PDB file of C-alpha atoms in Angstrom:
ATOM      1  CA  MET A 209      41.420 165.076  52.421  1.00 53.00           C
ATOM      2  CA  LEU A 210      38.920 167.873  52.542  1.00 51.00           C
ATOM      3  CA  ILE A 211      37.751 166.700  55.942  1.00 57.00           C
ATOM      4  CA  MET A 212      41.369 166.791  57.176  1.00 55.00           C
ATOM      5  CA  LYS A 213      41.785 170.335  55.962  1.00 60.00           C
ATOM      6  CA  LYS A 214      38.513 171.435  57.628  1.00 62.00           C
ATOM      7  CA  SER A 215      39.509 169.701  60.848  1.00 65.00           C
ATOM      8  CA  SER A 216      42.999 171.244  60.816  1.00 69.00           C
ATOM      9  CA  PHE A 217      41.544 174.610  59.969  1.00 69.00           C
ATOM     10  CA  SER A 218      39.006 174.322  62.861  1.00 69.00           C
ATOM     11  CA  ILE A 219      41.715 173.417  65.311  1.00 70.00           C
ATOM     12  CA  TYR A 220      43.815 176.305  64.088  1.00 66.00           C
ATOM     13  CA  ILE A 221      40.891 178.752  64.525  1.00 70.00           C
ATOM     14  CA  LEU A 222      40.182 177.413  67.995  1.00 62.00           C
ATOM     15  CA  PHE A 223      43.831 177.810  68.887  1.00 63.00           C
ATOM     16  CA  ILE A 224      43.860 181.426  67.685  1.00 67.00           C
ATOM     17  CA  ILE A 225      40.672 182.200  69.651  1.00 67.00           C
ATOM     18  CA  PHE A 226      42.101 180.574  72.754  1.00 62.00           C
ATOM     19  CA  ILE A 227      45.311 182.589  72.492  1.00 66.00           C
ATOM     20  CA  PHE A 228      43.397 185.816  71.895  1.00 62.00           C
ATOM     21  CA  PHE A 229      41.126 185.410  74.950  1.00 63.00           C
ATOM     22  CA  SER A 230      43.892 184.205  77.251  1.00 62.00           C
ATOM     23  CA  CYS A 231      45.827 187.353  76.533  1.00 61.00           C
ATOM     24  CA  GLN A 232      42.772 189.574  77.108  1.00 56.00           C
ATOM     25  CA  THR A 233      41.947 188.536  80.658  1.00 52.00           C
ATOM     26  CA  GLU A 234      41.698 191.540  82.888  1.00 55.00           C
ATOM     27  CA  LYS A 235      43.814 191.795  85.971  1.00 55.00           C
ATOM     28  CA  LYS A 236      41.639 192.402  88.930  1.00 55.00           C
ATOM     29  CA  GLU A 237      43.089 195.222  90.908  1.00 55.00           C
ATOM     30  CA  ASN A 238      42.876 195.187  94.660  1.00 56.00           C
ATOM     31  CA  LYS A 239      41.583 198.561  95.622  1.00 58.00           C
ATOM     32  CA  GLU A 240      43.031 198.280  99.154  1.00 61.00           C
ATOM     33  CA  PRO A 241      46.781 198.459  99.271  1.00 60.00           C
ATOM     34  CA  VAL A 242      48.305 195.355 100.739  1.00 60.00           C
ATOM     35  CA  SER A 243      51.207 195.893 103.046  1.00 61.00           C
ATOM     36  CA  ASN A 244      53.503 192.940 103.532  1.00 66.00           C
ATOM     37  CA  LYS A 245      55.462 194.877 106.088  1.00 71.00           C
ATOM     38  CA  GLU A 246      54.945 194.077 109.720  1.00 77.00           C
ATOM     39  CA  GLU A 247      55.068 196.873 112.190  1.00 82.00           C
ATOM     40  CA  LEU A 248      58.644 197.043 113.447  1.00 85.00           C
ATOM     41  CA  VAL A 249      59.108 197.322 117.135  1.00 85.00           C
ATOM     42  CA  MET A 250      62.432 198.574 118.353  1.00 87.00           C
ATOM     43  CA  TYR A 251      63.917 196.545 121.180  1.00 83.00           C
ATOM     44  CA  VAL A 252      64.466 198.638 124.305  1.00 86.00           C
ATOM     45  CA  PRO A 253      66.475 196.836 127.000  1.00 89.00           C
ATOM     46  CA  SER A 254      65.177 196.931 130.556  1.00 90.00           C
ATOM     47  CA  GLU A 255      67.004 198.918 133.194  1.00 92.00           C
ATOM     48  CA  MET A 256      68.383 195.643 134.610  1.00 91.00           C
ATOM     49  CA  THR A 257      69.642 194.475 131.194  1.00 91.00           C
ATOM     50  CA  THR A 258      71.495 197.746 130.703  1.00 94.00           C
ATOM     51  CA  LEU A 259      72.919 197.614 134.241  1.00 94.00           C
ATOM     52  CA  MET A 260      74.091 194.015 133.817  1.00 93.00           C
ATOM     53  CA  ARG A 261      75.760 194.755 130.528  1.00 95.00           C
ATOM     54  CA  GLU A 262      77.652 197.600 132.169  1.00 95.00           C
ATOM     55  CA  MET A 263      78.549 195.337 135.083  1.00 95.00           C
ATOM     56  CA  PHE A 264      79.801 192.707 132.633  1.00 96.00           C
ATOM     57  CA  GLU A 265      82.081 195.227 130.954  1.00 96.00           C
ATOM     58  CA  PHE A 266      83.365 196.340 134.331  1.00 95.00           C
ATOM     59  CA  GLN A 267      84.051 192.743 135.326  1.00 96.00           C
ATOM     60  CA  GLU A 268      85.950 192.143 132.097  1.00 97.00           C
ATOM     61  CA  LYS A 269      88.262 195.000 133.019  1.00 96.00           C
ATOM     62  CA  SER A 270      88.559 193.700 136.588  1.00 96.00           C
ATOM     63  CA  LYS A 271      89.507 190.247 135.269  1.00 97.00           C
ATOM     64  CA  LYS A 272      92.330 191.701 133.166  1.00 96.00           C
ATOM     65  CA  GLN A 273      93.570 193.737 136.140  1.00 96.00           C
ATOM     66  CA  ILE A 274      93.620 190.681 138.397  1.00 96.00           C
ATOM     67  CA  GLU A 275      95.335 188.577 135.720  1.00 96.00           C
ATOM     68  CA  ASN A 276      97.995 191.307 135.495  1.00 96.00           C
ATOM     69  CA  GLY A 277      98.590 191.111 139.247  1.00 94.00           C
ATOM     70  CA  GLU A 278      96.735 194.293 140.056  1.00 94.00           C
ATOM     71  CA  LEU A 279      93.784 194.898 142.326  1.00 93.00           C
ATOM     72  CA  PRO A 280      90.544 195.767 140.490  1.00 91.00           C
ATOM     73  CA  LEU A 281      89.038 199.263 140.633  1.00 86.00           C
ATOM     74  CA  ASP A 282      86.298 199.922 143.188  1.00 88.00           C
ATOM     75  CA  PHE A 283      82.871 198.675 142.185  1.00 90.00           C
ATOM     76  CA  PRO A 284      80.849 201.626 140.794  1.00 92.00           C
ATOM     77  CA  GLU A 285      78.112 202.791 143.147  1.00 92.00           C
ATOM     78  CA  LYS A 286      75.436 202.706 140.416  1.00 91.00           C
ATOM     79  CA  PHE A 287      75.808 198.897 140.236  1.00 90.00           C
ATOM     80  CA  LYS A 288      74.384 198.652 143.727  1.00 89.00           C
ATOM     81  CA  LYS A 289      70.984 199.467 142.131  1.00 89.00           C
ATOM     82  CA  ILE A 290      70.886 195.726 141.198  1.00 91.00           C
ATOM     83  CA  HIS A 291      68.269 195.239 143.969  1.00 85.00           C
ATOM     84  CA  SER A 292      65.846 197.760 142.525  1.00 87.00           C
ATOM     85  CA  ALA A 293      66.570 198.049 138.757  1.00 89.00           C
ATOM     86  CA  LYS A 294      63.461 197.345 136.649  1.00 88.00           C
ATOM     87  CA  LEU A 295      63.536 193.868 135.164  1.00 85.00           C
ATOM     88  CA  SER A 296      62.234 192.732 131.803  1.00 83.00           C
ATOM     89  CA  ASP A 297      58.510 192.089 131.816  1.00 79.00           C
ATOM     90  CA  GLN A 298      58.770 188.293 132.180  1.00 78.00           C
ATOM     91  CA  PHE A 299      60.864 188.479 135.343  1.00 79.00           C
ATOM     92  CA  GLU A 300      60.222 189.744 138.858  1.00 80.00           C
ATOM     93  CA  HIS A 301      62.149 190.624 142.001  1.00 77.00           C
ATOM     94  CA  ASP A 302      61.422 187.431 143.938  1.00 86.00           C
ATOM     95  CA  ALA A 303      63.076 186.208 147.158  1.00 89.00           C
ATOM     96  CA  SER A 304      65.599 184.156 145.164  1.00 89.00           C
ATOM     97  CA  PHE A 305      66.634 187.191 143.127  1.00 88.00           C
ATOM     98  CA  GLN A 306      66.947 189.321 146.230  1.00 91.00           C
ATOM     99  CA  GLY A 307      69.046 186.665 147.929  1.00 93.00           C
ATOM    100  CA  PHE A 308      71.446 186.340 144.999  1.00 94.00           C
ATOM    101  CA  THR A 309      71.850 190.102 144.590  1.00 93.00           C
ATOM    102  CA  THR A 310      72.635 190.477 148.306  1.00 94.00           C
ATOM    103  CA  LEU A 311      75.186 187.691 148.127  1.00 96.00           C
ATOM    104  CA  TYR A 312      76.730 189.202 144.985  1.00 94.00           C
ATOM    105  CA  LEU A 313      77.131 192.602 146.638  1.00 94.00           C
ATOM    106  CA  GLN A 314      78.789 190.892 149.636  1.00 96.00           C
ATOM    107  CA  ASP A 315      81.130 189.073 147.242  1.00 95.00           C
ATOM    108  CA  ILE A 316      82.036 192.395 145.583  1.00 94.00           C
ATOM    109  CA  ALA A 317      82.657 194.002 148.987  1.00 94.00           C
ATOM    110  CA  ASN A 318      85.000 191.082 149.810  1.00 94.00           C
ATOM    111  CA  LEU A 319      86.762 191.569 146.470  1.00 94.00           C
ATOM    112  CA  GLU A 320      87.274 195.231 147.169  1.00 93.00           C
ATOM    113  CA  LYS A 321      88.947 194.321 150.496  1.00 94.00           C
ATOM    114  CA  SER A 322      91.042 191.596 148.957  1.00 93.00           C
ATOM    115  CA  SER A 323      94.764 191.352 148.846  1.00 94.00           C
ATOM    116  CA  LYS A 324      96.367 190.552 145.498  1.00 93.00           C
ATOM    117  CA  LYS A 325      96.672 186.987 146.769  1.00 93.00           C
ATOM    118  CA  ASN A 326      92.899 186.627 147.421  1.00 94.00           C
ATOM    119  CA  ALA A 327      91.642 188.727 144.497  1.00 96.00           C
ATOM    120  CA  LYS A 328      91.327 185.837 142.030  1.00 97.00           C
ATOM    121  CA  TYR A 329      89.385 183.711 144.499  1.00 97.00           C
ATOM    122  CA  ASN A 330      87.051 186.538 145.509  1.00 96.00           C
ATOM    123  CA  PHE A 331      86.499 187.606 141.868  1.00 97.00           C
ATOM    124  CA  ASN A 332      85.614 184.057 140.841  1.00 97.00           C
ATOM    125  CA  LYS A 333      83.277 183.703 143.840  1.00 97.00           C
ATOM    126  CA  ALA A 334      81.351 186.834 142.709  1.00 96.00           C
ATOM    127  CA  ILE A 335      81.157 185.504 139.140  1.00 97.00           C
ATOM    128  CA  GLN A 336      79.925 182.092 140.420  1.00 97.00           C
ATOM    129  CA  THR A 337      77.129 183.983 142.260  1.00 96.00           C
ATOM    130  CA  CYS A 338      76.117 185.577 138.957  1.00 95.00           C
ATOM    131  CA  ILE A 339      76.046 182.171 137.302  1.00 96.00           C
ATOM    132  CA  ALA A 340      74.008 180.638 140.137  1.00 96.00           C
ATOM    133  CA  CYS A 341      71.443 183.456 139.946  1.00 93.00           C
ATOM    134  CA  HIS A 342      71.098 183.127 136.165  1.00 92.00           C
ATOM    135  CA  GLU A 343      70.613 179.354 136.502  1.00 94.00           C
ATOM    136  CA  THR A 344      67.376 180.084 138.403  1.00 90.00           C
ATOM    137  CA  THR A 345      65.911 182.690 136.029  1.00 83.00           C
ATOM    138  CA  CYS A 346      67.460 184.062 132.864  1.00 84.00           C
ATOM    139  CA  HIS A 347      69.805 181.342 131.410  1.00 87.00           C
ATOM    140  CA  GLY A 348      70.798 183.215 128.266  1.00 87.00           C
ATOM    141  CA  PRO A 349      73.942 184.995 129.448  1.00 92.00           C
ATOM    142  CA  ILE A 350      75.484 182.073 131.334  1.00 95.00           C
ATOM    143  CA  PRO A 351      78.026 181.044 128.666  1.00 96.00           C
ATOM    144  CA  ARG A 352      79.192 184.671 128.413  1.00 96.00           C
ATOM    145  CA  ILE A 353      79.418 185.057 132.201  1.00 96.00           C
ATOM    146  CA  LYS A 354      81.436 181.790 132.469  1.00 97.00           C
ATOM    147  CA  LYS A 355      84.091 183.399 130.278  1.00 97.00           C
ATOM    148  CA  LEU A 356      84.749 185.905 133.067  1.00 97.00           C
ATOM    149  CA  LEU A 357      86.061 183.178 135.402  1.00 97.00           C
ATOM    150  CA  ILE A 358      89.829 183.333 135.928  1.00 97.00           C
ATOM    151  CA  LYS A 359      91.532 179.994 135.426  1.00 94.00           C
TER     152      LYS A 359
END
């Protein structure tokens, strides 16, 4: 029985020592501050992105006018910068792009000369040119552009 008591007492002492030392471990401090924050970079749209967003808004208004039996307003002169507006870094003004922008501006000129009867056709033709151009380069806005088509 005495051996049991000594054994239990030894285990008890070891347990106390273990608890004491486990609570006394020092936390190593990192002298260099660690930053989990990544540098935030603010998105700045390209000149072309801004221009196309403005063109989209204009075309939304034009669509409503045509649907209401009216002729759309004249195409703003600043939109004719589509040939030269600075593109996002991953894109360039290649021959395909130049061809589509020329065709688009012709479609818009035809729309401006349209009668109320031809306005829907000419509007949709211009929007189809936008879609065709985007199918060759920047596919992202295609679903949004398709919503401009007048049924």
